[in-house]
Coordinates of C-alpha atoms in Angstrom, one line a residue:
H26 CA -3.4 3.0 -24.1
S27 CA -2.4 0.6 -21.3
L28 CA -0.9 1.8 -18.0
S29 CA 1.9 0.0 -16.3
R30 CA 1.7 -0.4 -12.6
T31 CA 4.9 1.6 -12.2
S32 CA 3.7 4.6 -14.2
C33 CA 0.4 5.3 -12.5
P34 CA 0.4 6.4 -8.8
S35 CA -3.0 4.9 -8.2
L36 CA -1.8 1.5 -9.5
Q37 CA 1.3 1.9 -7.4
L38 CA -0.9 2.1 -4.3
V39 CA -2.8 -1.0 -5.5
S40 CA 0.5 -2.8 -5.9
A41 CA 1.6 -1.8 -2.4
L42 CA -1.6 -3.1 -0.9
E43 CA -1.2 -6.4 -2.8
A44 CA 2.3 -6.7 -1.4
L45 CA 1.0 -6.1 2.2
H46 CA -1.8 -8.6 1.7
A47 CA 0.6 -11.2 0.3
L48 CA 2.5 -10.8 3.6
G49 CA -0.7 -11.3 5.6
L50 CA -1.1 -7.6 6.5
V51 CA -4.1 -5.4 6.2
H52 CA -3.4 -1.6 6.3
A53 CA -6.7 -0.8 8.0
D54 CA -6.3 3.0 7.7
I55 CA -6.2 4.0 4.1
K56 CA -7.1 7.6 3.6
P57 CA -5.6 10.5 1.6
E58 CA -3.5 11.6 4.6
N59 CA -1.8 8.2 4.6
T60 CA -0.7 8.3 1.0
L61 CA 2.4 10.1 -0.1
L62 CA 3.0 11.4 -3.6
R63 CA 6.5 12.5 -4.7
T64 CA 8.5 13.0 -7.8
D65 CA 11.5 10.9 -8.2
D66 CA 14.9 12.0 -9.7
S67 CA 13.7 11.2 -13.2
G68 CA 10.5 13.3 -12.9
R69 CA 8.1 10.4 -12.5
K70 CA 5.3 10.5 -9.9
R71 CA 5.7 7.9 -7.1
A72 CA 3.0 7.0 -4.6
Q73 CA 3.6 5.4 -1.3
L74 CA 1.5 4.2 1.7
S75 CA 2.4 5.5 5.1
D76 CA 1.2 5.0 8.7
L77 CA 1.0 1.3 9.2
G78 CA 0.1 1.8 12.9
A79 CA -3.4 0.4 12.5
S80 CA -2.2 -2.5 10.4
M81 CA -3.3 -6.0 11.4
W82 CA -2.0 -9.5 10.7
I83 CA -4.5 -11.8 9.2
N84 CA -4.4 -15.5 10.1
K85 CA -4.4 -17.1 6.7
D86 CA -6.1 -20.3 8.1
T87 CA -8.9 -18.6 10.0
G88 CA -9.1 -15.1 8.3
V89 CA -9.2 -13.6 11.8
A90 CA -7.4 -10.2 12.3
N91 CA -4.9 -9.7 15.0
N92 CA -4.0 -6.1 15.6
T93 CA -0.7 -6.7 17.3
L94 CA 2.3 -6.1 15.0

């Protein structure tokens, strides 16, 4: 049985992190309190990341974090 990234809340969070990293952002404060789980109108579970206040831009050339958004 294979899971699609849209059907599994844990994989939804991984996809969200991948999207942030592709933008050059690191969340920097992942914990249960910063993940939201809800049920959409069709009854499917949806996971979301919240609280990007500690996020940092990563310089893609140097790999150095800059904590000013």
